[in-house]
mmCIF file of C-alpha atoms in Angstrom:
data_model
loop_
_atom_site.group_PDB
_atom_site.id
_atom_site.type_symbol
_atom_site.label_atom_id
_atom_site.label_comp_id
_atom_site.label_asym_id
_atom_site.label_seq_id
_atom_site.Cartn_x
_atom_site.Cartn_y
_atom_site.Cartn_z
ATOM 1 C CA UNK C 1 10.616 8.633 15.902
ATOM 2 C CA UNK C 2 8.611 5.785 14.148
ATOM 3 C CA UNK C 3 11.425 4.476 11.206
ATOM 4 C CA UNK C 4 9.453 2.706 8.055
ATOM 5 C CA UNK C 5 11.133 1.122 5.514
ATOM 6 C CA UNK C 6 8.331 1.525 2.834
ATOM 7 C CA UNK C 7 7.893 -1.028 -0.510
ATOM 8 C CA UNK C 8 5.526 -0.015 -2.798
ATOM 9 C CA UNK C 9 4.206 0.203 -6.462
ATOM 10 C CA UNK C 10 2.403 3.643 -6.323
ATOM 11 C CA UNK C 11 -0.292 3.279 -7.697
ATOM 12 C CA UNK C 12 -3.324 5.858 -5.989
ATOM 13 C CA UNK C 13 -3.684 4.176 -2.945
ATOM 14 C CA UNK C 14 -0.230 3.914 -2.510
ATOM 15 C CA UNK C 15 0.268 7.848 -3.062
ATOM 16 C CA UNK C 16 -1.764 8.781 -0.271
ATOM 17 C CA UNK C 17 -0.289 6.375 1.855
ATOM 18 C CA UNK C 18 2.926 7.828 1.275
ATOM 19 C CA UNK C 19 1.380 11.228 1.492
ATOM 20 C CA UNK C 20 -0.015 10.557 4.803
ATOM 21 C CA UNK C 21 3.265 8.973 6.053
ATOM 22 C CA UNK C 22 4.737 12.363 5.224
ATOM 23 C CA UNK C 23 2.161 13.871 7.114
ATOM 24 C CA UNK C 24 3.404 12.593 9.919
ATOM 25 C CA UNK C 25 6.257 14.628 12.363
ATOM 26 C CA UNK C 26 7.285 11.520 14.091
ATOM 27 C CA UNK C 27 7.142 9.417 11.314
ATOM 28 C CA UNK C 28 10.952 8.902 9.697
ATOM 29 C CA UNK C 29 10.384 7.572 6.187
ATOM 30 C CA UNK C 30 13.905 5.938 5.710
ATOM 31 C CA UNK C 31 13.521 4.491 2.301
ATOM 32 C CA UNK C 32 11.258 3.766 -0.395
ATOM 33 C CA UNK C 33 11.605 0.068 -2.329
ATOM 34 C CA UNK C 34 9.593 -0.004 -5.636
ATOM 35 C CA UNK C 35 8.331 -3.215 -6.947
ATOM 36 C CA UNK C 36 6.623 -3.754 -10.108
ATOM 37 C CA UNK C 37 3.205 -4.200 -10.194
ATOM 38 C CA UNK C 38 0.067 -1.625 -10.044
ATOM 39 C CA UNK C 39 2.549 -0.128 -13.144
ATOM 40 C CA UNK C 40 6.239 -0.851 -14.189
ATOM 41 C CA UNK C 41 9.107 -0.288 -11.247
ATOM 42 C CA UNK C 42 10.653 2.519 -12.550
ATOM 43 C CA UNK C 43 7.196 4.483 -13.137
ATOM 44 C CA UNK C 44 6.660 3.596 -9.715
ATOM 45 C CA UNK C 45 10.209 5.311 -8.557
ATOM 46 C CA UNK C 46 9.213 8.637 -10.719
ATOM 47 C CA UNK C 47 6.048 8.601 -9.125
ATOM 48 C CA UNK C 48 7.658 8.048 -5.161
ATOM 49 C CA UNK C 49 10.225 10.630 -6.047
ATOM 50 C CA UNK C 50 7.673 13.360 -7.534
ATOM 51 C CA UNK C 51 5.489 12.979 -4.992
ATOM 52 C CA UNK C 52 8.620 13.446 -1.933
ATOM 53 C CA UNK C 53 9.066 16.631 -4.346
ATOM 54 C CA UNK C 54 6.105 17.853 -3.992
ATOM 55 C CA UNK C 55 5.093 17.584 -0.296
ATOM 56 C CA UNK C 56 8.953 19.071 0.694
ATOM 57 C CA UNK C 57 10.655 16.001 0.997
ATOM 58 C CA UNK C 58 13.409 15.499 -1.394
ATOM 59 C CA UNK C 59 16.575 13.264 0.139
ATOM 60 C CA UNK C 60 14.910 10.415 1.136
ATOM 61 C CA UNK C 61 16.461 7.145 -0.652
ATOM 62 C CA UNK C 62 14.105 5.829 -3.767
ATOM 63 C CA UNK C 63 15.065 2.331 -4.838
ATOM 64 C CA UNK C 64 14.208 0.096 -7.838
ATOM 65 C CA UNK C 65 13.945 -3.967 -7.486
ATOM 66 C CA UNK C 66 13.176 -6.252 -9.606
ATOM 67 C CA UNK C 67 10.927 -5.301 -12.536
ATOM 68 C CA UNK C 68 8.708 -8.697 -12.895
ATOM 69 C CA UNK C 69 7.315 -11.438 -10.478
ATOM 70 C CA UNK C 70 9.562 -14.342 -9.620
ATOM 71 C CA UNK C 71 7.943 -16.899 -11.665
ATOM 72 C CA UNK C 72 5.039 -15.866 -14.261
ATOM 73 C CA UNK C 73 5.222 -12.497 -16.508
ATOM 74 C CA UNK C 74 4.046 -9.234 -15.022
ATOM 75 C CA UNK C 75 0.404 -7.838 -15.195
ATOM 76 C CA UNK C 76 0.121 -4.113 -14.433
ATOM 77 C CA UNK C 77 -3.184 -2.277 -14.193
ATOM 78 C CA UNK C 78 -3.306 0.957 -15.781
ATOM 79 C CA UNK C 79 -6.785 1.002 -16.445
ATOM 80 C CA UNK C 80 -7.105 1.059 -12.280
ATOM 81 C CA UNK C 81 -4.335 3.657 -11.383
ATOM 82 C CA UNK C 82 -3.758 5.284 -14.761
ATOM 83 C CA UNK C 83 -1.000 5.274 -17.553
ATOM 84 C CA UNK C 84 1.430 6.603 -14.903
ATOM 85 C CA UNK C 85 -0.248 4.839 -12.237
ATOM 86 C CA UNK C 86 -1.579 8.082 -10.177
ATOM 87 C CA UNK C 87 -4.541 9.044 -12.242
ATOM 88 C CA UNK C 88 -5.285 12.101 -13.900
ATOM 89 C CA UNK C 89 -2.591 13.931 -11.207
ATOM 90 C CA UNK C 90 0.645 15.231 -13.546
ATOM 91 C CA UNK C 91 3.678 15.798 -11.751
ATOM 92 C CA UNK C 92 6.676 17.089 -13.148
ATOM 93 C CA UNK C 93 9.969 14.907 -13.558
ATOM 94 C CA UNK C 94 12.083 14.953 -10.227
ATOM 95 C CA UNK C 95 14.958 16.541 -9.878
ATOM 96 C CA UNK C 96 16.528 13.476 -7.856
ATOM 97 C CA UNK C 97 17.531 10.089 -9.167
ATOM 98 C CA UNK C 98 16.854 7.287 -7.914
ATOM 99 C CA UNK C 99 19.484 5.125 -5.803
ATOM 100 C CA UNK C 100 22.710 3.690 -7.244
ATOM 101 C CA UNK C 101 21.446 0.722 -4.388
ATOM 102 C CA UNK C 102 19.139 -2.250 -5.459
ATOM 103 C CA UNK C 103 15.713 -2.812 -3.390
ATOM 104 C CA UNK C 104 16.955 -5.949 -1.896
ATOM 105 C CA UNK C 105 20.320 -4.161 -0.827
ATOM 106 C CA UNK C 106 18.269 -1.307 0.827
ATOM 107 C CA UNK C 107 15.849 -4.099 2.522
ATOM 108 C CA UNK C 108 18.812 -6.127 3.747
ATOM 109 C CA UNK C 109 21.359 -3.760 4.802
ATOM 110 C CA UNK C 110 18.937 -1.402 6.483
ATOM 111 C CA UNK C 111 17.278 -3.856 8.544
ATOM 112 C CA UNK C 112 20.355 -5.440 9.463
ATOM 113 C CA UNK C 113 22.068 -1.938 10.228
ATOM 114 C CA UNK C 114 18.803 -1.347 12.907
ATOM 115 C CA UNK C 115 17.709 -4.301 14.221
ATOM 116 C CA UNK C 116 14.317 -4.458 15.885
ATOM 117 C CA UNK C 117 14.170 -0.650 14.824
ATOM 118 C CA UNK C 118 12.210 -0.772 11.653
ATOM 119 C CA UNK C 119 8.813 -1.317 10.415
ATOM 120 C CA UNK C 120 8.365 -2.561 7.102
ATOM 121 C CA UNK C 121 5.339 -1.440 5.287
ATOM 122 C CA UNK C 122 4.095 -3.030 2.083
ATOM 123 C CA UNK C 123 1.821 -2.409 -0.155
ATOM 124 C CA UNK C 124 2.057 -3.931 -3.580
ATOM 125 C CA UNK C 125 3.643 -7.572 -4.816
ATOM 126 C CA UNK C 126 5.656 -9.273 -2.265
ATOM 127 C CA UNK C 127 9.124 -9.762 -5.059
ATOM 128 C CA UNK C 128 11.549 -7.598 -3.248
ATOM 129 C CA UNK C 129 10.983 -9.129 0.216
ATOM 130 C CA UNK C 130 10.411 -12.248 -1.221
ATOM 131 C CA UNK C 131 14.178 -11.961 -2.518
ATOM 132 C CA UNK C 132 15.723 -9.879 0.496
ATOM 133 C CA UNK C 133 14.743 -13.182 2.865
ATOM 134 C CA UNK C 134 16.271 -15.599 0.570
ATOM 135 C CA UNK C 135 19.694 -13.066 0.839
ATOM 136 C CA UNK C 136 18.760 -12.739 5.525
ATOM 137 C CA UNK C 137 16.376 -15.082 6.145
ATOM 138 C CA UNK C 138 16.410 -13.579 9.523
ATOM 139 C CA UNK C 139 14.452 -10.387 8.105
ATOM 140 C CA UNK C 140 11.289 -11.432 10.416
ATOM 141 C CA UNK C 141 13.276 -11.604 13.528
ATOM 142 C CA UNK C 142 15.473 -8.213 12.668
ATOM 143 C CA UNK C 143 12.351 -6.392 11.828
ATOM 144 C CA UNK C 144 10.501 -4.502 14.851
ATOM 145 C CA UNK C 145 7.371 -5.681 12.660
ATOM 146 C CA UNK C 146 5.822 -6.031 9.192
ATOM 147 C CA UNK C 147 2.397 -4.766 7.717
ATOM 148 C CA UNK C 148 1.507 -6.078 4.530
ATOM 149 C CA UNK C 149 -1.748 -4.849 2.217
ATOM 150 C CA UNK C 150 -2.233 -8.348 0.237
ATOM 151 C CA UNK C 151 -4.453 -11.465 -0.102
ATOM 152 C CA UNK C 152 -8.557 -11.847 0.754
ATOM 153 C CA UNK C 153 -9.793 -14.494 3.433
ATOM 154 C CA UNK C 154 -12.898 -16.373 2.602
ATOM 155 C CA UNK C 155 -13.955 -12.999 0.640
ATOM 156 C CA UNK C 156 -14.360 -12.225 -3.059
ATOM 157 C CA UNK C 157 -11.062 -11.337 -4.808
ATOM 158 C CA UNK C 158 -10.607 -7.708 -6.341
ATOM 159 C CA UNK C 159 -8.629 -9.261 -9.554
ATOM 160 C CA UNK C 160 -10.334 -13.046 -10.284
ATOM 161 C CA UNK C 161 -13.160 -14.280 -7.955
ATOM 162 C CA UNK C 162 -10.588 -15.172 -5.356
ATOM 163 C CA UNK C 163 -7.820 -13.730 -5.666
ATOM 164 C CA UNK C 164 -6.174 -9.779 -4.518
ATOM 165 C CA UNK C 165 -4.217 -7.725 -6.843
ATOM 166 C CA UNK C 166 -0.792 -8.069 -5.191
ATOM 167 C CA UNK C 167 -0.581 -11.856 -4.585
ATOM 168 C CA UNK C 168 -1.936 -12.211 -7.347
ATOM 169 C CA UNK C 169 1.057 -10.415 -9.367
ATOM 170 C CA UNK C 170 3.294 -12.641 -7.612
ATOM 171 C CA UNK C 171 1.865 -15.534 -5.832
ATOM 172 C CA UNK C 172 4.766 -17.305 -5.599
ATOM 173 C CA UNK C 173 6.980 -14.330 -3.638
ATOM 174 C CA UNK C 174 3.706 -14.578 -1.245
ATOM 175 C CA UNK C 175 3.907 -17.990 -0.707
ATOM 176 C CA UNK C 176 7.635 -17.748 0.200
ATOM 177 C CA UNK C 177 6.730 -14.504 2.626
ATOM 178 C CA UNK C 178 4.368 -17.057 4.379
ATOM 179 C CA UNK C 179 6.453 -19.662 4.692
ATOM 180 C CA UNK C 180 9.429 -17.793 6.462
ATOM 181 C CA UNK C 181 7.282 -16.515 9.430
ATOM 182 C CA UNK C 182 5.649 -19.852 10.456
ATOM 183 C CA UNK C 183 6.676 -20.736 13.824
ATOM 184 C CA UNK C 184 7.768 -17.178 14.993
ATOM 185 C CA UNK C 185 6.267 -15.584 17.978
ATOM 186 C CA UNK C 186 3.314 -13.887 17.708
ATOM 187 C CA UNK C 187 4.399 -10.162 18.180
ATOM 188 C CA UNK C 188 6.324 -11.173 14.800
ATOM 189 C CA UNK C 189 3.979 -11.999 12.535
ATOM 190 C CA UNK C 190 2.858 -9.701 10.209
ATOM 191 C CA UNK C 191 0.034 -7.541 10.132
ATOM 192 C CA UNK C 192 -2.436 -8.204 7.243
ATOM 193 C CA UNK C 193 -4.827 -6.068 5.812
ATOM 194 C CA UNK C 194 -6.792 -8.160 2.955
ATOM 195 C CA UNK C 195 -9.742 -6.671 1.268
ATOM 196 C CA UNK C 196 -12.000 -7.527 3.986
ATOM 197 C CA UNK C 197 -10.839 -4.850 6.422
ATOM 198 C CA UNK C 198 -9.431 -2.133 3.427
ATOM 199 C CA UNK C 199 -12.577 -2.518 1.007
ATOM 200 C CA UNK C 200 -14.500 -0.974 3.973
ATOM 201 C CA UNK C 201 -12.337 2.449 3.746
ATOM 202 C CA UNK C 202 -14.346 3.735 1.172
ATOM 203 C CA UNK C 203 -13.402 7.190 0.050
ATOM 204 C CA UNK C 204 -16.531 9.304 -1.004
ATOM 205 C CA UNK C 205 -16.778 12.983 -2.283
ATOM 206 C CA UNK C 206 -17.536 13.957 0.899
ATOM 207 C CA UNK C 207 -14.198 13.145 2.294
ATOM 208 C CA UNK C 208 -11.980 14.665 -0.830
ATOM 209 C CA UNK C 209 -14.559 18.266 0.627
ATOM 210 C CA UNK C 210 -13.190 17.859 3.641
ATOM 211 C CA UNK C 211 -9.289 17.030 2.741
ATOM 212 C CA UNK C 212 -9.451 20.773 1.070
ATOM 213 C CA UNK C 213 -11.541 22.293 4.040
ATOM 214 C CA UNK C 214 -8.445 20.717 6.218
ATOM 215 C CA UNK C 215 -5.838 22.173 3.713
ATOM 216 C CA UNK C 216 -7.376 25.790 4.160
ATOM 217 C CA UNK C 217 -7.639 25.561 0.321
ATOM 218 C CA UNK C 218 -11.543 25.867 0.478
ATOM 219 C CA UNK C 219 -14.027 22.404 -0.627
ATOM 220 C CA UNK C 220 -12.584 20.076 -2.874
ATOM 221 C CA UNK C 221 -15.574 19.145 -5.271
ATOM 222 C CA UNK C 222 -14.728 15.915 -7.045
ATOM 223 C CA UNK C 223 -18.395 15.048 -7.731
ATOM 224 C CA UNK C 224 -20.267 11.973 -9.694
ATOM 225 C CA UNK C 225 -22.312 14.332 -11.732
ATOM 226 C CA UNK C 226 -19.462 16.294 -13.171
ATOM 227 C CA UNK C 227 -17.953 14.709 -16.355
ATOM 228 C CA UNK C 228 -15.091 12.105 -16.059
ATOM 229 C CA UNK C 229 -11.559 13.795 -16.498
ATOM 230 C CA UNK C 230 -12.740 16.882 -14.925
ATOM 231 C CA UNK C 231 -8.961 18.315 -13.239
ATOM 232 C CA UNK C 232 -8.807 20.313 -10.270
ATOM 233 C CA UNK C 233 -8.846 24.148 -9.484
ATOM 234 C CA UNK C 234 -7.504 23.855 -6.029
ATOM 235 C CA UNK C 235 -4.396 26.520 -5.792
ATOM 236 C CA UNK C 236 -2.823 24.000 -3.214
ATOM 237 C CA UNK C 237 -0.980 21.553 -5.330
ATOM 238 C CA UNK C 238 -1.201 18.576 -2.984
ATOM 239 C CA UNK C 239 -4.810 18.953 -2.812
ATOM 240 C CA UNK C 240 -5.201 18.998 -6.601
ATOM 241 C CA UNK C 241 -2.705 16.162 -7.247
ATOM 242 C CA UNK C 242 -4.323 13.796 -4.753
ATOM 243 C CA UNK C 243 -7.849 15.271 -6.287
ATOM 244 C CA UNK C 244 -7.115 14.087 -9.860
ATOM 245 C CA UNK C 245 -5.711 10.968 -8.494
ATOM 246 C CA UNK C 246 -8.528 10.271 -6.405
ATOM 247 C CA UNK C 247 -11.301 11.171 -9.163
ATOM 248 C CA UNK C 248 -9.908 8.701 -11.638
ATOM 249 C CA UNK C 249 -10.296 5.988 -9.097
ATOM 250 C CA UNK C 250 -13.299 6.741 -8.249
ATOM 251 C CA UNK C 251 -14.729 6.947 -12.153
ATOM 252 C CA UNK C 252 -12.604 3.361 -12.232
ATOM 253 C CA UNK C 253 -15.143 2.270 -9.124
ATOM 254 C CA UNK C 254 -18.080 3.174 -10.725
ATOM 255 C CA UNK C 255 -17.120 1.702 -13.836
ATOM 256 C CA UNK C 256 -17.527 -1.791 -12.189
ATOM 257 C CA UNK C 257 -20.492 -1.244 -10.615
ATOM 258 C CA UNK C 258 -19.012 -0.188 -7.184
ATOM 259 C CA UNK C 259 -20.233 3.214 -6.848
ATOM 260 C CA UNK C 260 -18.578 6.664 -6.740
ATOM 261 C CA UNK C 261 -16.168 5.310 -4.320
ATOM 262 C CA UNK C 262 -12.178 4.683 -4.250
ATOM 263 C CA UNK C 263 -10.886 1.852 -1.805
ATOM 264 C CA UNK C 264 -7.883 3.194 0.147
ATOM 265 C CA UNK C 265 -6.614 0.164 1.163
ATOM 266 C CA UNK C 266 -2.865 1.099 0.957
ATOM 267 C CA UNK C 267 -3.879 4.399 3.348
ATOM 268 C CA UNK C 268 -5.246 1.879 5.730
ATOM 269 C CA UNK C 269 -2.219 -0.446 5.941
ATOM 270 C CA UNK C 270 0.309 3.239 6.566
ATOM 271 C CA UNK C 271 -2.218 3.931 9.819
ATOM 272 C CA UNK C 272 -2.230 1.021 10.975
ATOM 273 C CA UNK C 273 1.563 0.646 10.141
ATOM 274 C CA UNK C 274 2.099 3.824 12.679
ATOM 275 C CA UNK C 275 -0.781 2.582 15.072
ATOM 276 C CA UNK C 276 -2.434 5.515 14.393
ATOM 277 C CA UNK C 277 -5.801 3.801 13.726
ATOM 278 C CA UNK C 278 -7.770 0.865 16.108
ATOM 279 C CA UNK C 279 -8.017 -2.600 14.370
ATOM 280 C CA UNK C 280 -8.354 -6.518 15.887
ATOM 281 C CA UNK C 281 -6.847 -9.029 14.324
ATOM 282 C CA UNK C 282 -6.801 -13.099 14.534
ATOM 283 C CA UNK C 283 -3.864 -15.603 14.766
ATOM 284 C CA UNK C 284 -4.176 -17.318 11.348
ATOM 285 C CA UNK C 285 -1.578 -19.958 9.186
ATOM 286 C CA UNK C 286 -1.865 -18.377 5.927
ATOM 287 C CA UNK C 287 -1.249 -19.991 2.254
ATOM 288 C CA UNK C 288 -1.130 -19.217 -1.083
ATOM 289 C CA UNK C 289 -2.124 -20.753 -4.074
ATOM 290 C CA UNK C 290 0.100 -21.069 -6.986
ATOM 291 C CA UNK C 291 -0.305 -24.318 -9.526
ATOM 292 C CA UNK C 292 -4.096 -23.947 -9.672
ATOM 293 C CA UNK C 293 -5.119 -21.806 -13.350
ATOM 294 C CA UNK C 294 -8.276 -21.294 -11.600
ATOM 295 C CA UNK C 295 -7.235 -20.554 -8.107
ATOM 296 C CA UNK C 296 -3.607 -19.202 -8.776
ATOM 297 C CA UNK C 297 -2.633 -15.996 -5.866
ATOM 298 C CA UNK C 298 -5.700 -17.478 -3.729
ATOM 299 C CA UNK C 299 -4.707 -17.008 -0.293
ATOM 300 C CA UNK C 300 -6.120 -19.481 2.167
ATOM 301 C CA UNK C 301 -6.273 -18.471 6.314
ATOM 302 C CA UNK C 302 -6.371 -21.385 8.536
ATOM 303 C CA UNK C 303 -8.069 -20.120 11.318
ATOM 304 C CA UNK C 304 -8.582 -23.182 13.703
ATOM 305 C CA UNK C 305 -5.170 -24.862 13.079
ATOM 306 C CA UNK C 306 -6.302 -27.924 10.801
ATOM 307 C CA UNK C 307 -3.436 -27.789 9.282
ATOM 308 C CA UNK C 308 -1.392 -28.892 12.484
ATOM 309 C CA UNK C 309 0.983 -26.210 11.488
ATOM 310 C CA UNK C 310 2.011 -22.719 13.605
ATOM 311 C CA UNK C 311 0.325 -19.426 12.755
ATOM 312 C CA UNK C 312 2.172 -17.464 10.525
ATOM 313 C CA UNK C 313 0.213 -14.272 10.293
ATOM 314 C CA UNK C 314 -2.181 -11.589 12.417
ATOM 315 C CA UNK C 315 -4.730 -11.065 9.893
ATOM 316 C CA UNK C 316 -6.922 -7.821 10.554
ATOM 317 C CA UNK C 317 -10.427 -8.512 11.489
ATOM 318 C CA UNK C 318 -11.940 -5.122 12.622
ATOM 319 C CA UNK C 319 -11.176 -1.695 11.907
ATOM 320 C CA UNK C 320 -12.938 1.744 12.165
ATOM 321 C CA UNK C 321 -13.706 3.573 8.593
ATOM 322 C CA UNK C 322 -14.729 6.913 10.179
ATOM 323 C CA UNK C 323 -11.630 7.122 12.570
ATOM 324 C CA UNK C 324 -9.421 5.983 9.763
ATOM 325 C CA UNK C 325 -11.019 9.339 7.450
ATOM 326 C CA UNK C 326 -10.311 11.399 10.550
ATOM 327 C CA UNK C 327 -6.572 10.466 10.885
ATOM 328 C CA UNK C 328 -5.778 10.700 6.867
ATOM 329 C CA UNK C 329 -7.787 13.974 6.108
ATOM 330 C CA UNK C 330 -6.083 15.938 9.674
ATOM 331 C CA UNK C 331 -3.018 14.826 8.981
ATOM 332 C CA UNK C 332 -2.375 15.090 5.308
ATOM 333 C CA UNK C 333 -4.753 18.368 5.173
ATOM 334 C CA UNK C 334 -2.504 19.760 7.755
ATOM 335 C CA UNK C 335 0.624 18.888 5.409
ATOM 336 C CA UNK C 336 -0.824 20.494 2.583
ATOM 337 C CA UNK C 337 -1.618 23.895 4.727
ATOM 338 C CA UNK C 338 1.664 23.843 5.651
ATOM 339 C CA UNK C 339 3.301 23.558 2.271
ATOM 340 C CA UNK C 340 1.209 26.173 1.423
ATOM 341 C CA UNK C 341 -0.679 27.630 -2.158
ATOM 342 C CA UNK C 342 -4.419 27.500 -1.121
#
């Protein structure tokens, strides 16, 4: 088995990520963090518990952390993930609650109880890691490894011209992540998967077809012609919740001249997490921005050690799309087969 110790703040991209974890029979999901960011930290638990609900997986632990950034007032983006944060999907409220323990408990006192067992996995702001390494800062070395979704390297931003939506919710919890990992070995640095590598997993219509084709629950037509809100048919309820997810980012996409298109980047960051897709990466000492009103949650990769200072990061350089497609829509289609209603 494959433990993960999962931080998130679902957020589309960071359903089927989730999702495709799930998917996965020798994957062991052993907790779920939520952070504040793509929307507020307890939407984000609802959301992480609903969606455990839904693909058969109730019992695994859901925690809240802390519900702003460490240093400037939250942002959330519900014009990008929705007022709930997955779209036009609707879940019902769970029927479990969310842990009596606090994010950075669950971070600390898991790790700690399994070291060099766990992955972590994250894929929104950095606060909750941030604050678990100021309680251990030996996290990095107790950890079997780290992949983090975050920052762009010499690369047009996603949220200002240079900046990535989860640094730059909380730049400064970044900036600390950095820090503690400089000088480690290298097969402890963390993976990172910035916009240049998860901007080219593109999700198309095509590939939502195929997700239903691989569910048994017939094509799944989420199409730019048809009008915007359009909800599902599909009798297999995964399929239909990650279908009016999915179509709401892709109308978002469009909307800002991007095409009819949704970038998985969180999807990526699980796969690679699991090293179930290929991908390079380069040594890098990575930065981040934080006084700067113009350049604030920039993150800067010294590739070629100018700096004089150790590499602190494994920053992903080359991936494969159409593999990546492959992986998700098998595995999650075969999960929603198996739970059944197409």
């Amino acid at each position: 088995m494959q433990p993960v110790l999962m931080d998130v703040d679902t957020g589309i991209d960071d359903a089927l990520a989730l999702v495709y974890l799930l998917s996965r029979p020798e994957v062991e999901v052993r907790a779920i963090t939520c952070t504040a960011g793509n929307v507020g930290a307890r939407q984000v638990a609802l959301n992480n518990l609903a969606l455990l609900e839904l693909c058969g997986r109730q019992g695994i632990e859901v925690a809240i952390g802390v519900g702003r950034p460490l240093a400037i007032p939250l942002v959330t983006t519900e014009e990008t993930h929705g007022p709930q944060g997955i779209g036009y999907a609707e879940l019902p409220p769970p029927a479990q609650q969310v842990s009596a323990r606090h994010a950075v408990d669950v971070w600390v006192q898991e790790v700690r109880a399994h070291p060099g067992e766990l992955t972590g996995l994250i894929t929104g702001p950095l606060t909750n890691f941030a604050l678990a390494l100021r309680r251990e800062p030996e996290l990095p070395r107790l950890l079997k490894g780290l992949v983090i979704m975050g920052g762009s390297f010499y690369y047009q931003g996603n949220t200002t011209p240079t900046a990535e939506w989860n640094v730059s919710v909380d730049p400064h919890a970044a900036k600390e992540v950095f820090a503690a990992y400089r000088g480690l070995p290298g097969d402890k640095l963390p993976v990172v998967c910035a916009l240049e590598s998860t901007e080219r997993i593109e999700m198309r219509p095509g590939h939502l077809r195929r997700l239903g084709e691989a569910a048994g629950a017939g094509p799944e037509l989420v199409l730019p012609e048809q009008p915007e809100g359009k909800r599902s048919t599909s009798g297999n309820p995964l399929v239909a919740c990650l279908s009016d997810a999915i179509r709401f980012y892709m109308e978002f996409h469009r909307r800002y001249g991007q095409g009819y298109v949704a970038h998985m980047h969180d999807a990526f960051a699980a796969c690679a997490a699991v090293q179930r897709t290929p991908f390079s990466t380069r040594l890098a000492t990575v930065d981040v921005e934080t006084d700067s009103p113009l350049l604030a949650g920039t993150t800067v990769a010294d590739f070629r050690g100018l700096w004089g200072l150790p590499p602190n990061a494994r920053i992903v350089s080359a991936n494969d799309p159409e593999q990546c497609f492959d992986e998700l829509i098998s595995s999650v289609g075969a999960l929603a087969g198996r739970l059944g209603g197409g």
